[in-house]
Amino acid sequence: MTKFKFSVGPWNVHTGADSYGPETRKDIPVIEKYKKFKELGFDAVQFHDDDAVPNINDYTEEEIKEKARELRTTLDEIGLAAEFVAPRLWMDGHTTDGGFMSTSEKDRDYAMWRAYRSIDIANELGTDMIVLWLAREGTLCAESKSPVWATRMLIDAINKMLEYDPKIRVCIEPKPNEPIDRSICGTMGHVMAVSAATIDPSRVGGNLESAHAILAGLDPAHEIGFALAMGKLMTVHLNDQNGIRYDQDKSFGVENLRAAFNQVKVLKENNYGDNGEYVGLDVKAMRTTRDADSYKHLENSLKIFRALEAKVDQFDYEYQKECVRNRDFEALEMYVMNLLMGLE
Ligand code: XLS
Ligand code: MG
């Protein structure tokens, strides 16, 4: 059994700005964030292409690689690995209507340029994983593009990435909506279907984010289990979410402890991490959080994950079997409740 390794992105420590109001905390230089991540017990950092190389549009392909090499040196010095690179296809003016399935051919070319640069950066940073969080891939106006065409454009784009680099793996992070109205690849089931339709399904898998599953009305542990059963869970983004509303990225386990327990349980039972996978925490601080507590949500999420791991270790599988034999699910459920409440 591998000890879990944890990863986090620089965006997980942020200023508190949202769509309705400005910053509530000071911006922290990334280098300080990396050092603090290490101190908190994280093993790797997740990057968007422009987290790794800010102002990426201003540089040539060679300059981008050079900047990525500099970042690698910094990470090496701190003792952190890079987990993945994700093209940020939602901020730039070229991505107003999405990336790979934008209605503008020029903008689709731009999206591919970012995807290829992300692969270059990943190679320099020593990771083989590209995450695609398909923020704007779908429709705002349902009739603006055909879902059949859009799905094929996504598959095409992934195929081009697989061809560009024979070692790179593409990991789709599904989300059903927000900022897009109707997304094209909303759940782990969609990810598996897209994977199967590519030229190399063995190199295309998924990243399950708890909040995204809940937004789709699904149970995160079952989504994780589904991808594990297919051998295609490349990473996870654990966090929490209060029902179907805006994406909240709450600290792991704070909303639904039992659901969080079951996420840790399914990961542990299936030796997640044995192939080098990380437990990513995609959590955000509340807007009300003060500067001094900028990392509290990360510390809390780690503590909760580890506490739940201890609960999984205590889980009495013999008793579980007995309950199943007797078909006494009331007893099993109460056993789980007692375990979580510390009453066993
Ligand atoms: C947003 C996503 C994002 C990805 C990385 O909802 O979770 O943070 O994980 O692009
Ligand atoms: Mg995420």
XYZ file of C-alpha atoms in Angstrom, residues 52-297:
246
model
C 4.125 27.765 -15.525
C 4.866 30.411 -18.158
C 2.969 33.659 -17.462
C 2.158 35.795 -20.541
C 2.643 32.714 -22.683
C 1.402 34.493 -25.844
C 4.393 36.825 -25.747
C 6.993 34.091 -26.214
C 8.308 31.880 -28.966
C 8.115 28.114 -28.602
C 11.780 27.983 -27.620
C 11.402 30.771 -25.068
C 8.446 28.939 -23.525
C 10.548 25.803 -23.080
C 13.350 27.866 -21.592
C 10.977 29.462 -19.037
C 9.613 26.017 -18.160
C 13.167 24.772 -17.576
C 13.744 27.656 -15.159
C 10.594 26.670 -13.282
C 11.794 23.064 -13.114
C 14.994 24.232 -11.436
C 12.975 26.189 -8.875
C 10.745 23.190 -8.153
C 13.750 20.888 -7.863
C 15.343 23.251 -5.358
C 12.194 23.251 -3.226
C 11.726 19.509 -3.636
C 8.430 19.477 -5.490
C 7.420 17.559 -8.611
C 5.092 18.847 -11.328
C 1.960 16.705 -11.557
C 0.373 17.993 -14.748
C 0.002 20.900 -17.129
C -3.449 22.095 -18.223
C -3.967 24.520 -21.113
C -6.027 27.419 -19.745
C -8.531 27.709 -22.549
C -10.916 30.138 -20.913
C -9.161 33.445 -20.116
C -7.662 34.513 -23.417
C -9.654 36.568 -25.921
C -9.271 33.713 -28.419
C -11.228 31.384 -26.137
C -14.374 33.454 -25.646
C -16.430 30.782 -27.433
C -14.337 27.869 -26.183
C -11.176 26.222 -27.476
C -11.237 22.978 -29.425
C -14.904 23.437 -30.366
C -14.978 27.189 -30.796
C -17.075 28.323 -33.759
C -14.014 30.239 -35.028
C -11.406 28.224 -36.920
C -8.692 30.719 -35.993
C -9.554 30.329 -32.322
C -9.542 26.530 -32.637
C -6.009 26.803 -34.035
C -5.062 28.967 -31.071
C -6.446 26.322 -28.689
C -4.269 23.668 -30.375
C -1.270 25.991 -30.070
C -1.891 26.192 -26.305
C -2.355 22.411 -26.120
C 0.966 21.791 -27.908
C 2.744 24.353 -25.738
C 1.296 22.649 -22.657
C 2.844 19.387 -23.854
C 6.200 21.129 -24.383
C 5.999 22.593 -20.877
C 5.024 19.224 -19.392
C 8.071 17.633 -21.007
C 10.348 20.288 -19.544
C 8.758 19.906 -16.110
C 9.133 16.130 -16.179
C 5.495 15.098 -16.280
C 3.622 13.173 -18.961
C 0.137 14.347 -18.021
C -1.998 17.012 -19.668
C -5.248 17.822 -17.900
C -8.136 19.189 -19.902
C -10.665 21.027 -17.808
C -13.008 21.919 -20.652
C -14.313 25.157 -19.154
C -15.930 26.695 -22.214
C -16.326 23.589 -24.350
C -20.062 23.399 -24.959
C -22.764 25.912 -25.695
C -24.064 29.141 -24.237
C -26.720 29.266 -26.964
C -27.816 25.676 -27.610
C -28.273 26.230 -31.350
C -24.860 27.861 -31.858
C -23.096 24.543 -32.492
C -24.059 20.956 -33.034
C -23.250 18.671 -30.091
C -22.270 15.958 -32.601
C -19.769 18.228 -34.335
C -18.516 19.579 -31.002
C -17.908 16.079 -29.613
C -15.982 15.125 -32.735
C -13.881 18.285 -32.488
C -12.896 17.314 -28.960
C -11.875 13.814 -30.066
C -9.932 15.311 -32.994
C -8.061 17.695 -30.721
C -7.113 14.904 -28.330
C -5.933 12.754 -31.235
C -3.702 15.602 -32.428
C -2.211 15.873 -28.939
C -1.585 12.114 -28.804
C 0.093 12.315 -32.197
C 2.179 15.360 -31.271
C 3.840 13.415 -28.471
C 3.825 9.605 -28.340
C 4.337 9.552 -24.551
C 1.922 12.195 -23.373
C -1.263 11.183 -21.524
C -4.435 13.235 -21.740
C -6.595 13.435 -18.637
C -10.046 14.975 -18.978
C -11.565 16.679 -15.928
C -15.307 16.526 -16.594
C -17.749 19.177 -15.388
C -21.387 19.432 -16.472
C -21.678 23.228 -16.554
C -20.150 26.552 -15.437
C -18.894 28.701 -16.978
C -20.522 27.004 -19.959
C -24.281 26.401 -19.973
C -24.294 22.918 -21.508
C -20.966 21.139 -21.513
C -19.945 18.473 -24.016
C -18.104 16.163 -21.656
C -19.892 16.400 -18.326
C -19.229 13.178 -16.419
C -16.742 10.322 -16.054
C -18.967 8.280 -18.359
C -18.471 10.871 -21.091
C -14.729 10.818 -20.467
C -14.591 7.046 -20.897
C -16.560 7.230 -24.130
C -14.331 9.973 -25.515
C -11.268 7.980 -24.452
C -12.540 4.907 -26.307
C -13.082 6.974 -29.452
C -9.490 8.265 -29.631
C -6.554 6.721 -31.469
C -4.983 5.521 -28.203
C -7.495 4.965 -25.378
C -4.705 3.693 -23.110
C -3.377 7.271 -22.963
C -6.679 9.032 -22.304
C -8.293 8.972 -18.880
C -9.969 11.132 -16.304
C -9.575 13.433 -13.331
C -12.550 13.220 -11.018
C -13.294 16.372 -9.080
C -15.734 15.804 -6.207
C -17.555 19.125 -6.711
C -17.992 18.510 -10.441
C -19.594 15.115 -9.813
C -21.993 16.665 -7.300
C -22.858 19.417 -9.806
C -23.825 16.624 -12.210
C -26.033 15.112 -9.501
C -23.658 12.163 -9.112
C -21.776 10.626 -6.209
C -18.034 11.362 -6.332
C -17.019 7.982 -4.874
C -19.010 6.174 -7.555
C -17.501 8.328 -10.296
C -14.039 7.534 -8.907
C -14.979 3.845 -8.750
C -16.228 3.865 -12.326
C -12.958 5.308 -13.638
C -10.936 2.914 -11.460
C -12.894 -0.044 -12.838
C -11.887 1.084 -16.331
C -8.255 1.505 -15.262
C -8.435 5.155 -16.249
C -8.354 7.258 -13.107
C -5.260 9.365 -13.727
C -5.760 11.824 -10.883
C -8.420 13.230 -8.551
C -9.430 16.702 -7.417
C -10.933 16.253 -4.007
C -13.027 19.036 -2.504
C -16.654 19.507 -1.472
C -19.787 21.161 -2.753
C -23.185 22.048 -1.338
C -25.552 20.635 -3.949
C -26.273 21.846 -7.441
C -25.238 25.494 -7.568
C -22.109 27.454 -8.491
C -18.809 25.586 -8.202
C -17.706 26.035 -4.588
C -14.448 24.119 -4.206
C -15.016 23.805 -0.458
C -12.506 22.094 1.779
C -12.588 18.324 1.425
C -15.278 16.675 3.541
C -16.785 19.790 5.111
C -20.151 19.409 3.427
C -20.712 15.660 3.371
C -18.403 13.658 5.589
C -19.840 10.266 4.664
C -19.431 10.969 0.942
C -15.846 12.101 1.627
C -15.171 8.942 3.661
C -16.354 6.847 0.736
C -14.053 8.703 -1.654
C -11.044 7.951 0.540
C -12.296 4.380 0.997
C -12.618 3.610 -2.707
C -9.175 5.114 -3.383
C -7.553 3.079 -0.583
C -9.288 -0.166 -1.429
C -8.029 0.072 -4.983
C -4.432 0.996 -4.136
C -4.746 4.384 -5.766
C -1.289 5.897 -5.885
C 0.559 2.676 -6.627
C 1.238 3.930 -10.158
C 2.420 7.319 -8.958
C -0.999 9.005 -8.907
C -1.437 12.002 -6.628
C -4.362 13.038 -4.457
C -5.032 16.552 -5.726
C -6.871 18.987 -3.489
C -8.717 21.529 -5.623
C -10.006 23.625 -2.749
C -10.494 27.378 -2.315
C -10.543 29.581 0.760
C -13.726 31.454 1.614
C -13.930 35.085 0.602
C -14.072 36.058 4.283
C -10.769 34.339 5.078
C -8.032 36.696 6.272
C -4.532 36.961 4.791
C -2.981 35.122 7.723
C -5.222 32.131 7.002
C -4.617 31.946 3.250
C -3.602 28.265 3.510
C -6.039 27.144 6.224
C -8.399 25.419 3.753
